[in-house]
Amino acid sequence: VPVAKSAGSIAVRHVLFRAPEYRRHVVAELWKSLDREFWSGMRDWLHGIADGDGYPPDRHSELMSSAAIGLALLGLEAPDEIIECYLTPWTAEDAFPSEQMMALYVLWRMSMLDQLSPLALRIAILWAGEGRSTQRRLATIAFSGELGARYPVEATKRLGQLADQREPLAPIAFAQLFATLAEQDGDAVV
């Protein structure tokens, strides 16, 4: 059902689904049936969201979160596309902070999907062990949030590794992981 809402002086159109699981099927069908030109335009639009280009600051975080859900669902169909076209540029050393945050949102959303959570974990492990400084920092944050809630033992191990590498956020990330696990009724004892 197409819906138009006003966001200040900007009219925003989006589609509401009767059931959230329909999104997965729509994304799968779009990936199968639309050409490279469509996906090139989609890439440009998503990169614009990630860098905050022209979006109201008070809505930017909400837009990034919604886009991350879509990208995670696209990851079910085209994981290489997500890694190469989005996560890699958004975790580059010269990426904007909002792009880095978008990469983190995508990784967290991927970790919430049973089929993609192992891939999200492998990506974060790679960032933590072999990544550039930006990727190590993002892995630290990822392991303290949703990804850590999904894999608490692995998150604890990797945060220890990052602390040994002198990642400045690692001590705070341990505390955040504990808070995340306690809040989600996870195994905070880990």
Short mmCIF file of C-alpha atoms in Angstrom, two decimals:
data_model
loop_
_atom_site.label_atom_id
_atom_site.label_comp_id
_atom_site.label_asym_id
_atom_site.label_seq_id
_atom_site.Cartn_x
_atom_site.Cartn_y
_atom_site.Cartn_z
CA VAL A 1 0.00 0.00 0.00
CA PRO A 2 1.73 3.25 -1.08
CA VAL A 3 1.57 5.93 1.61
CA ALA A 4 2.59 9.58 1.43
CA LYS A 5 3.61 11.33 4.64
CA SER A 6 4.85 14.83 5.17
CA ALA A 7 8.25 15.27 6.81
CA GLY A 8 8.34 19.01 7.30
CA SER A 9 8.50 20.55 3.84
CA ILE A 10 9.45 17.23 2.20
CA ALA A 11 6.82 14.73 1.11
CA VAL A 12 8.02 11.18 1.67
CA ARG A 13 6.50 8.21 -0.16
CA HIS A 14 7.00 4.69 1.03
CA VAL A 15 5.30 1.33 0.85
CA LEU A 16 3.73 -0.33 3.85
CA PHE A 17 3.36 -4.10 3.81
CA ARG A 18 0.54 -5.94 5.53
CA ALA A 19 3.14 -8.30 6.95
CA PRO A 20 6.85 -7.43 7.30
CA GLU A 21 7.92 -10.79 5.83
CA TYR A 22 6.50 -9.69 2.45
CA ARG A 23 9.46 -7.30 2.11
CA ARG A 24 11.82 -10.24 1.68
CA HIS A 25 9.83 -11.57 -1.27
CA VAL A 26 9.56 -8.17 -2.93
CA VAL A 27 13.32 -7.58 -2.63
CA ALA A 28 14.02 -11.06 -4.04
CA GLU A 29 11.72 -10.45 -7.00
CA LEU A 30 13.24 -7.01 -7.65
CA TRP A 31 16.75 -8.50 -7.64
CA LYS A 32 15.73 -11.20 -10.11
CA SER A 33 13.74 -9.06 -12.50
CA LEU A 34 15.30 -5.58 -12.64
CA ASP A 35 18.35 -4.66 -14.67
CA ARG A 36 21.71 -3.16 -13.82
CA GLU A 37 20.47 0.38 -14.48
CA PHE A 38 17.86 0.08 -11.73
CA TRP A 39 20.39 -1.26 -9.23
CA SER A 40 22.90 1.42 -10.19
CA GLY A 41 20.29 4.07 -9.38
CA MET A 42 19.43 2.24 -6.17
CA ARG A 43 23.12 2.22 -5.20
CA ASP A 44 23.38 5.97 -5.77
CA TRP A 45 20.25 6.59 -3.70
CA LEU A 46 21.45 4.38 -0.83
CA HIS A 47 24.89 6.02 -0.83
CA GLY A 48 23.09 9.36 -0.64
CA ILE A 49 21.17 8.18 2.41
CA ALA A 50 24.37 6.91 4.00
CA ASP A 51 26.18 10.22 3.60
CA GLY A 52 23.11 12.22 4.66
CA ASP A 53 22.96 14.04 1.35
CA GLY A 54 19.89 16.30 1.42
CA TYR A 55 17.96 14.42 4.09
CA PRO A 56 16.54 16.18 7.15
CA PRO A 57 18.88 15.56 10.12
CA ASP A 58 16.00 14.57 12.40
CA ARG A 59 14.95 11.81 9.97
CA HIS A 60 18.38 10.63 8.85
CA SER A 61 18.80 7.91 11.48
CA GLU A 62 15.33 6.53 10.74
CA LEU A 63 16.06 6.49 6.99
CA MET A 64 19.39 4.74 7.59
CA SER A 65 17.71 2.11 9.73
CA SER A 66 15.04 1.45 7.11
CA ALA A 67 17.63 1.29 4.33
CA ALA A 68 19.71 -1.14 6.42
CA ILE A 69 16.71 -3.48 6.67
CA GLY A 70 16.36 -3.42 2.89
CA LEU A 71 20.05 -4.03 2.37
CA ALA A 72 20.02 -6.96 4.79
CA LEU A 73 17.09 -8.43 2.86
CA LEU A 74 18.99 -7.87 -0.40
CA GLY A 75 21.89 -9.72 1.24
CA LEU A 76 19.74 -12.85 1.24
CA GLU A 77 19.75 -12.70 -2.57
CA ALA A 78 23.08 -11.02 -3.31
CA PRO A 79 25.54 -11.07 -0.41
CA ASP A 80 28.49 -10.14 -2.64
CA GLU A 81 26.61 -7.02 -3.76
CA ILE A 82 26.21 -5.94 -0.12
CA ILE A 83 29.85 -6.52 0.71
CA GLU A 84 31.40 -5.02 -2.42
CA CYS A 85 29.04 -2.13 -3.16
CA TYR A 86 28.10 -1.02 0.34
CA LEU A 87 30.08 -2.41 3.27
CA THR A 88 33.50 -2.05 1.65
CA PRO A 89 33.17 1.62 0.65
CA TRP A 90 31.33 2.53 3.86
CA THR A 91 34.15 1.11 5.98
CA ALA A 92 36.98 2.75 4.05
CA GLU A 93 39.32 4.98 6.04
CA ASP A 94 37.98 8.06 4.26
CA ALA A 95 34.28 7.13 4.64
CA PHE A 96 32.03 9.67 6.32
CA PRO A 97 31.00 8.85 9.91
CA SER A 98 27.39 8.46 8.72
CA GLU A 99 28.52 5.93 6.09
CA GLN A 100 30.39 3.99 8.75
CA MET A 101 27.26 4.05 10.91
CA MET A 102 25.23 2.79 7.97
CA ALA A 103 27.65 -0.14 7.53
CA LEU A 104 27.16 -0.94 11.20
CA TYR A 105 23.36 -0.80 10.87
CA VAL A 106 23.52 -3.17 7.89
CA LEU A 107 25.76 -5.61 9.77
CA TRP A 108 23.42 -5.57 12.78
CA ARG A 109 20.38 -6.12 10.55
CA MET A 110 22.15 -8.98 8.80
CA SER A 111 22.88 -10.56 12.18
CA MET A 112 19.14 -10.58 12.93
CA LEU A 113 18.40 -12.83 9.95
CA ASP A 114 19.10 -16.52 10.56
CA GLN A 115 20.42 -17.06 7.03
CA LEU A 116 22.78 -14.06 7.15
CA SER A 117 23.94 -14.02 10.77
CA PRO A 118 26.91 -16.36 10.05
CA LEU A 119 28.02 -14.05 7.23
CA ALA A 120 27.66 -10.98 9.46
CA LEU A 121 29.80 -12.74 12.06
CA ARG A 122 32.49 -13.64 9.48
CA ILE A 123 32.58 -10.05 8.25
CA ALA A 124 32.99 -8.67 11.77
CA ILE A 125 35.68 -11.25 12.59
CA LEU A 126 37.55 -10.26 9.42
CA TRP A 127 37.28 -6.57 10.31
CA ALA A 128 38.47 -7.26 13.87
CA GLY A 129 41.44 -9.39 12.86
CA GLU A 130 42.61 -8.09 9.50
CA GLY A 131 40.72 -4.88 8.95
CA ARG A 132 41.88 -1.31 8.77
CA SER A 133 41.47 0.90 11.83
CA THR A 134 37.96 1.99 10.79
CA GLN A 135 36.90 -1.62 10.34
CA ARG A 136 38.38 -2.65 13.70
CA ARG A 137 36.48 0.17 15.38
CA LEU A 138 33.25 -0.83 13.65
CA ALA A 139 33.79 -4.49 14.58
CA THR A 140 34.21 -3.38 18.18
CA ILE A 141 30.88 -1.58 18.09
CA ALA A 142 29.19 -4.43 16.17
CA PHE A 143 30.25 -6.97 18.78
CA SER A 144 28.84 -4.78 21.55
CA GLY A 145 25.37 -4.63 19.97
CA GLU A 146 23.07 -6.91 18.01
CA LEU A 147 25.84 -9.12 16.62
CA GLY A 148 27.20 -9.64 20.12
CA ALA A 149 23.73 -10.49 21.38
CA ARG A 150 23.49 -13.17 18.69
CA TYR A 151 27.00 -14.56 19.36
CA PRO A 152 27.96 -13.57 22.93
CA VAL A 153 30.84 -16.03 23.37
CA GLU A 154 32.41 -15.07 20.05
CA ALA A 155 31.83 -11.38 20.78
CA THR A 156 33.62 -11.66 24.11
CA LYS A 157 36.53 -13.45 22.46
CA ARG A 158 36.80 -10.87 19.67
CA LEU A 159 36.49 -7.90 22.01
CA GLY A 160 39.38 -9.39 23.99
CA GLN A 161 41.37 -9.65 20.76
CA LEU A 162 40.55 -6.02 19.94
CA ALA A 163 41.58 -4.94 23.45
CA ASP A 164 44.90 -6.73 22.93
CA GLN A 165 45.28 -4.76 19.69
CA ARG A 166 44.78 -1.62 21.79
CA GLU A 167 41.49 -0.69 20.16
CA PRO A 168 40.43 2.29 22.30
CA LEU A 169 36.71 1.41 22.26
CA ALA A 170 37.18 -2.20 23.42
CA PRO A 171 36.82 -1.56 27.19
CA ILE A 172 33.63 0.41 26.63
CA ALA A 173 32.38 -2.27 24.22
CA PHE A 174 32.63 -4.95 26.91
CA ALA A 175 30.35 -2.87 29.12
CA GLN A 176 27.98 -2.21 26.23
CA LEU A 177 27.87 -5.91 25.36
CA PHE A 178 26.96 -6.68 28.97
CA ALA A 179 24.19 -4.05 28.84
CA THR A 180 22.94 -5.36 25.50
CA LEU A 181 22.80 -8.94 26.79
CA ALA A 182 21.13 -7.94 30.05
CA GLU A 183 18.57 -5.82 28.21
CA GLN A 184 17.73 -8.60 25.76
CA ASP A 185 17.63 -11.33 28.41
CA GLY A 186 20.76 -12.81 26.88
CA ASP A 187 23.55 -14.63 28.63
CA ALA A 188 25.21 -11.61 30.29
CA VAL A 189 27.27 -13.99 32.45
CA VAL A 190 29.50 -14.58 29.42
#
